[in-house]
């Protein structure tokens, strides 16, 4: 408790020393910066750290990485963050080794599950909260490790356990390039169709593309078509970053990783580049290799909108610019324009609900401090008086929202606040 209290003070002091040019946004930044650390993160007996997603007690691997990612860039200013972030990484890696097809885990082997009657190809571990296969869940610890290494230069995180977990992740990805040969399935009865896989739990038909099959979107809703393009591009990105860091004697691992990267690249070029309603070429959200493509974007990261933030594409790439213009228009079925709020929502929440995560991501991929700050102000003005970043917010009435405490959204706001500070310094504004 003393450790957390001291770190919370250090984080608030950092926010005070780097004020934003808007009182409401600054107040939120100062309040929310310690959010994930103080409220969601708990030290485990083995020295690792469990990160709850918020008002749901489980740890989603994807959420956990994005919850702590803003802290990585603060390690130089607040060195005591480093062992905690390393502990989060080790906990994520341990969960992947436990079940690479699960997306969310319990703090203890309590046997708690989102739905105890879910059916899959193996029994639910008492440590598993939910067993929805999502590519981004396996990318999450790799993304965290890459960012930690880039910030600290400490290669000790790439130990035997890391590479053993990486090999398991790679093997799983290779298996799901050939999903028709995979034993994995997921069925949930008496639920919305977007919460279970069709075709007796196997998902809709697909053809081989070289891409990795994905059961569920980052929203935890099922993929309509089996190849989720943002997740595949995130996988390609993290694998590419790790290639030069692999042990020198792991030549076969290097060869397999490079083969997968190449297959994803070729699959995206052949299947994911589609003609948008504007007539320009852009990226589809999902494809199936059978000629079908879903032109849309969803608020959850990885999304098409978030690709430059994830390092998967340049923000000024014409393919991305055309895709972004489509995403941020009413031609994207999940883009909503309202009296108080406009932005991308999700099938996961009611229609007309905009996600603060997506609004923050608009800021994170913007190129000027003014654009970034405008998104911070918008979020701060639409919390429904709570000072919290919710999951989804009704576009005309911010008093209507989903999830009282959603730590991932809070920390993405902080990620943008830190980015605003860096951009303002770059532009000589302070």
XYZ file of C-alpha atoms in Angstrom:
430
model
C 0.000 0.000 0.000
C 2.847 2.398 0.822
C 4.443 1.595 -2.540
C 1.217 2.425 -4.359
C 0.682 5.608 -2.369
C 4.178 6.870 -3.159
C 3.817 6.044 -6.844
C 0.391 7.664 -7.026
C 1.887 10.844 -5.556
C 4.762 10.697 -8.047
C 2.335 10.299 -10.948
C 0.156 13.201 -9.812
C 3.289 15.315 -9.329
C 4.278 14.467 -12.901
C 0.858 15.607 -14.147
C 1.190 18.844 -12.143
C 4.614 19.470 -13.686
C 3.263 18.925 -17.215
C -0.049 20.832 -17.239
C -2.439 20.772 -20.150
C -3.893 24.028 -21.562
C -7.400 23.136 -20.407
C -8.494 22.992 -16.778
C -11.025 20.166 -17.140
C -8.644 17.978 -19.145
C -5.801 18.683 -16.708
C -7.966 17.732 -13.730
C -8.865 14.428 -15.401
C -5.237 13.771 -16.361
C -4.073 14.284 -12.777
C -6.869 12.115 -11.356
C -6.690 9.311 -13.897
C -2.943 8.917 -14.363
C -2.632 6.752 -11.197
C -5.885 4.890 -12.071
C -4.549 1.600 -13.411
C -1.709 1.423 -10.926
C -3.660 2.204 -7.766
C -7.082 0.742 -8.499
C -6.494 -2.099 -10.957
C -3.000 -3.494 -10.342
C -2.260 -6.000 -7.586
C 1.024 -7.683 -6.690
C 0.921 -11.472 -6.661
C 2.866 -13.848 -4.366
C 5.251 -14.706 -7.231
C 6.143 -11.039 -7.765
C 4.057 -10.616 -10.902
C 1.236 -8.067 -11.170
C -2.397 -8.772 -12.003
C -4.289 -5.957 -13.770
C -8.091 -6.012 -13.538
C -9.924 -4.435 -16.452
C -12.060 -2.216 -14.193
C -15.565 -2.983 -12.971
C -15.132 -6.589 -14.207
C -12.654 -8.446 -11.977
C -10.821 -10.386 -14.726
C -7.563 -9.483 -16.485
C -7.849 -9.157 -20.250
C -4.381 -9.461 -21.796
C -5.133 -6.764 -24.385
C -6.655 -4.358 -21.877
C -3.829 -4.861 -19.372
C -1.157 -3.894 -21.879
C -2.966 -0.724 -22.909
C -3.757 0.082 -19.263
C -0.068 0.184 -18.331
C 1.401 1.351 -21.649
C 1.342 5.069 -20.690
C 3.550 4.261 -17.698
C 6.341 2.887 -19.886
C 7.364 6.341 -21.085
C 7.465 7.575 -17.472
C 10.077 5.072 -16.265
C 12.941 7.565 -16.564
C 11.060 10.082 -14.400
C 9.604 7.466 -12.028
C 12.021 4.477 -11.957
C 9.897 2.531 -9.447
C 7.422 1.867 -12.264
C 9.881 -0.425 -14.037
C 9.633 -3.509 -11.758
C 5.837 -3.253 -11.741
C 5.660 -3.138 -15.527
C 8.058 -6.056 -15.727
C 5.786 -7.911 -13.327
C 2.741 -7.213 -15.498
C 4.628 -8.610 -18.493
C 5.581 -11.791 -16.627
C 1.969 -12.296 -15.485
C 0.735 -11.904 -19.084
C 3.297 -14.388 -20.348
C 2.338 -16.897 -17.652
C -1.329 -16.629 -18.608
C -0.497 -17.211 -22.287
C 1.423 -20.360 -21.360
C -1.597 -21.503 -19.367
C -3.948 -21.206 -22.363
C -3.022 -19.354 -25.579
C -6.654 -19.444 -26.740
C -8.044 -17.588 -23.707
C -8.545 -13.824 -23.685
C -9.254 -13.114 -19.997
C -8.068 -14.639 -16.721
C -8.857 -14.758 -12.998
C -6.472 -13.479 -10.366
C -6.564 -16.870 -8.633
C -7.728 -20.305 -9.861
C -11.177 -19.498 -8.473
C -13.164 -21.196 -11.233
C -15.027 -17.946 -11.965
C -16.108 -17.640 -15.618
C -18.094 -15.115 -17.650
C -20.277 -18.069 -18.592
C -19.631 -21.422 -16.944
C -21.497 -23.295 -19.701
C -19.245 -22.159 -22.562
C -18.157 -25.024 -24.781
C -14.712 -25.270 -26.336
C -12.249 -27.947 -27.387
C -10.894 -28.303 -23.861
C -12.350 -27.701 -20.386
C -12.096 -24.192 -18.986
C -9.172 -23.848 -16.601
C -10.160 -22.461 -13.181
C -7.778 -19.594 -14.034
C -9.632 -18.739 -17.279
C -12.445 -16.189 -17.191
C -13.232 -16.489 -20.899
C -11.832 -18.548 -23.782
C -12.410 -16.418 -26.851
C -9.487 -16.638 -29.265
C -8.293 -13.160 -30.209
C -5.031 -12.488 -32.025
C -4.522 -9.263 -30.097
C -4.493 -11.150 -26.783
C -1.325 -12.934 -27.885
C 0.178 -9.749 -29.338
C -0.392 -7.819 -26.092
C 2.577 -9.098 -24.038
C 4.838 -8.845 -27.088
C 3.813 -5.208 -27.584
C 4.469 -4.437 -23.927
C 7.882 -6.110 -24.061
C 8.885 -4.202 -27.201
C 7.922 -0.891 -25.611
C 9.722 -1.696 -22.358
C 12.888 -2.579 -24.245
C 12.683 0.531 -26.424
C 12.349 2.720 -23.318
C 14.909 1.062 -21.042
C 17.289 -0.881 -23.285
C 17.046 -3.693 -20.724
C 17.207 -6.968 -22.663
C 16.838 -9.117 -19.523
C 13.081 -9.286 -20.160
C 13.861 -11.515 -23.158
C 14.645 -14.510 -20.991
C 13.977 -18.234 -21.428
C 10.343 -17.882 -20.339
C 9.787 -15.047 -22.821
C 11.080 -17.019 -25.794
C 9.233 -20.158 -24.699
C 6.025 -18.115 -24.620
C 6.863 -16.485 -27.924
C 7.341 -19.917 -29.505
C 3.920 -20.980 -28.215
C 2.377 -17.798 -29.641
C 4.065 -18.361 -32.998
C 2.913 -21.989 -33.081
C -0.649 -20.897 -32.312
C -0.551 -18.293 -35.086
C 0.781 -20.867 -37.537
C -1.970 -23.273 -36.532
C -4.629 -20.634 -37.085
C -3.304 -19.856 -40.554
C -4.921 -23.230 -41.217
C -7.983 -22.905 -39.029
C -9.718 -25.762 -40.837
C -7.126 -28.047 -39.201
C -7.375 -26.440 -35.760
C -9.156 -28.184 -32.884
C -10.366 -24.854 -31.484
C -14.038 -24.007 -31.391
C -16.183 -21.828 -29.147
C -19.893 -22.131 -28.491
C -22.101 -20.131 -26.139
C -25.820 -20.947 -25.938
C -28.734 -18.606 -25.279
C -26.802 -15.506 -26.241
C -26.621 -12.869 -28.967
C -25.241 -14.187 -32.239
C -22.269 -11.817 -31.969
C -21.195 -13.506 -28.717
C -20.599 -17.000 -30.083
C -19.088 -18.513 -33.214
C -21.421 -19.813 -35.937
C -20.980 -23.090 -37.792
C -21.049 -25.173 -34.603
C -18.400 -22.982 -32.966
C -15.908 -23.042 -35.842
C -16.738 -19.657 -37.372
C -17.937 -18.782 -40.861
C -16.263 -20.511 -43.837
C -12.879 -19.172 -44.970
C -10.224 -19.950 -47.570
C -6.461 -19.977 -47.025
C -4.966 -16.482 -47.319
C -1.725 -16.694 -45.321
C -3.402 -14.478 -42.707
C -4.090 -15.637 -39.150
C -7.688 -16.634 -38.448
C -9.327 -14.731 -35.596
C -12.360 -15.893 -33.636
C -13.310 -12.633 -31.969
C -12.730 -8.939 -32.478
C -11.009 -6.791 -29.822
C -14.575 -5.958 -28.721
C -14.956 -9.653 -27.769
C -17.718 -9.913 -30.418
C -17.341 -12.612 -33.064
C -15.586 -11.895 -36.345
C -18.063 -11.946 -39.205
C -15.281 -12.948 -41.604
C -12.392 -14.893 -40.169
C -9.405 -12.683 -40.965
C -9.341 -9.563 -38.808
C -7.037 -7.131 -40.597
C -6.041 -4.757 -37.743
C -5.075 -7.724 -35.537
C -3.082 -9.326 -38.350
C -1.220 -6.067 -38.947
C -0.497 -5.774 -35.223
C 0.852 -9.347 -35.261
C 3.060 -8.537 -38.248
C 4.347 -5.418 -36.472
C 5.296 -7.043 -33.171
C 6.848 -10.057 -34.907
C 8.928 -7.760 -37.118
C 10.200 -5.820 -34.096
C 11.208 -9.021 -32.321
C 13.075 -10.594 -35.252
C 16.419 -8.827 -34.592
C 16.156 -9.575 -30.871
C 15.875 -13.349 -31.186
C 18.605 -15.579 -29.720
C 21.408 -16.118 -32.249
C 21.081 -19.905 -32.040
C 17.334 -19.880 -32.796
C 17.679 -19.889 -36.574
C 14.562 -22.001 -37.080
C 12.516 -19.618 -34.925
C 13.760 -16.678 -36.992
C 12.893 -18.504 -40.214
C 9.373 -19.363 -39.016
C 8.741 -15.819 -37.809
C 9.920 -14.271 -41.066
C 7.731 -16.697 -43.028
C 4.665 -15.652 -41.042
C 5.461 -11.944 -41.454
C 5.778 -12.432 -45.215
C 2.545 -14.442 -45.385
C 0.637 -11.692 -43.536
C 2.098 -9.003 -45.794
C 1.097 -10.900 -48.918
C -2.324 -11.775 -47.516
C -3.062 -8.125 -46.742
C -2.000 -7.001 -50.222
C -4.029 -9.698 -51.962
C -7.186 -9.713 -49.833
C -7.434 -6.679 -47.519
C -6.913 -3.806 -49.950
C -10.376 -2.997 -51.211
C -12.165 -0.241 -53.106
C -13.859 2.123 -50.646
C -17.148 3.947 -51.378
C -15.013 6.966 -52.339
C -13.457 4.938 -55.150
C -10.058 5.048 -53.412
C -8.129 2.013 -52.246
C -8.257 1.331 -48.510
C -8.125 -1.441 -45.943
C -11.023 -3.726 -45.112
C -11.735 -4.543 -41.466
C -12.297 -8.269 -42.098
C -12.038 -10.624 -45.075
C -12.619 -14.338 -45.566
C -10.500 -15.226 -48.603
C -13.664 -16.169 -50.456
C -14.241 -12.711 -51.899
C -16.155 -11.186 -48.987
C -14.930 -8.103 -47.127
C -16.318 -6.027 -44.269
C -15.751 -2.305 -44.773
C -16.044 -0.767 -41.293
C -14.073 -0.033 -38.173
C -14.759 -0.734 -34.514
C -13.726 1.397 -31.540
C -11.653 -1.277 -29.853
C -7.888 -1.381 -30.402
C -6.392 -2.826 -32.549
C -8.564 -1.011 -35.043
C -7.878 0.331 -38.512
C -7.875 3.835 -37.041
C -5.173 2.891 -34.507
C -2.668 1.423 -37.006
C -0.194 4.371 -36.963
C -0.266 4.455 -33.160
C 0.587 0.740 -33.166
C 3.438 1.314 -35.607
C 1.733 -0.791 -38.287
C 1.487 1.901 -40.983
C 2.646 5.475 -41.506
C 0.064 8.142 -40.654
C 0.641 9.779 -44.038
C 0.414 6.578 -46.086
C -2.212 7.195 -48.819
C -3.780 3.801 -48.086
C -4.218 4.778 -44.443
C -5.438 8.296 -45.223
C -8.182 6.935 -47.468
C -9.100 4.321 -44.864
C -9.157 6.918 -42.079
C -11.408 9.230 -44.101
C -13.856 6.371 -44.583
C -13.703 5.338 -40.914
C -14.489 8.863 -39.727
C -17.538 9.215 -41.938
C -21.116 8.011 -41.802
C -20.204 5.447 -44.452
C -18.654 3.507 -41.563
C -21.680 1.887 -39.945
C -20.187 2.402 -36.473
C -19.340 6.086 -36.839
C -21.856 8.336 -35.081
C -22.322 12.113 -35.234
C -24.176 13.713 -32.345
C -24.941 17.010 -30.675
C -22.280 16.454 -28.004
C -20.006 13.756 -29.328
C -18.912 12.259 -32.640
C -16.697 9.251 -33.160
C -16.488 5.508 -33.630
C -18.630 3.120 -31.598
C -18.991 -0.639 -31.549
C -21.375 -3.528 -32.004
C -20.451 -4.296 -28.391
C -22.446 -1.316 -27.097
C -25.816 0.182 -28.102
C -26.142 2.075 -31.405
C -25.291 5.791 -31.238
C -22.769 5.262 -28.410
C -19.298 6.705 -29.114
C -16.255 5.217 -27.390
C -13.839 7.611 -25.651
C -11.062 5.134 -26.545
C -11.772 5.789 -30.227
C -11.942 9.559 -29.698
C -8.587 9.417 -27.905
C -7.199 7.317 -30.750
C -8.238 10.028 -33.221
C -6.014 12.318 -31.185
C -3.153 9.838 -30.948
C -2.960 9.458 -34.732
C -3.368 13.224 -35.355
C -0.270 15.187 -36.305
C -0.695 18.507 -34.468
C -0.981 19.483 -30.825
C -4.168 21.433 -31.582
C -5.891 18.370 -33.088
C -4.786 16.211 -30.192
C -5.889 18.738 -27.591
C -9.309 19.091 -29.228
C -9.942 15.381 -28.655
C -8.863 15.632 -25.020
C -11.259 18.534 -24.477
C -14.074 16.622 -26.136
C -13.595 13.596 -23.885
C -13.310 15.732 -20.757
C -16.560 17.525 -21.661
C -18.559 14.316 -22.159
C -18.016 12.179 -19.050
C -21.533 12.733 -17.747
C -20.080 14.618 -14.802
C -18.160 11.578 -13.533
C -14.651 12.563 -14.573
C -14.267 8.996 -15.859
C -13.799 7.733 -19.420
C -16.582 5.236 -19.932
C -16.862 2.394 -22.403
C -19.492 4.012 -24.634
C -21.193 7.425 -24.349
C -24.497 8.366 -25.997
C -23.680 10.901 -28.705
C -26.402 13.407 -27.702
C -26.537 12.817 -23.946
C -23.273 12.060 -22.077
C -25.292 11.209 -18.944
C -26.075 7.928 -20.708
C -23.028 5.665 -20.798
C -21.877 2.086 -20.328
C -19.445 0.967 -17.601
C -18.854 3.190 -14.611
C -15.160 2.332 -14.381
C -13.286 1.239 -17.496
C -9.594 1.501 -16.726
C -8.437 0.953 -20.310
C -10.389 4.014 -21.467
C -9.021 6.101 -18.603
C -5.450 5.179 -19.458
C -5.897 5.803 -23.186
C -7.002 9.321 -22.219
C -3.749 9.604 -20.246
C -1.790 8.232 -23.206
C -3.197 11.074 -25.298
C -2.525 13.633 -22.553
C 1.131 12.582 -22.483
C 1.217 12.734 -26.274
C -0.230 16.247 -26.247
C 2.555 17.324 -23.904
C 5.245 15.858 -26.134
C 3.713 17.383 -29.263
C 3.388 20.825 -27.657
C 7.061 20.698 -26.679
C 7.955 19.642 -30.232
C 5.992 22.600 -31.623
C 7.585 24.986 -29.107
C 4.318 25.692 -27.313
C 5.837 25.300 -23.838
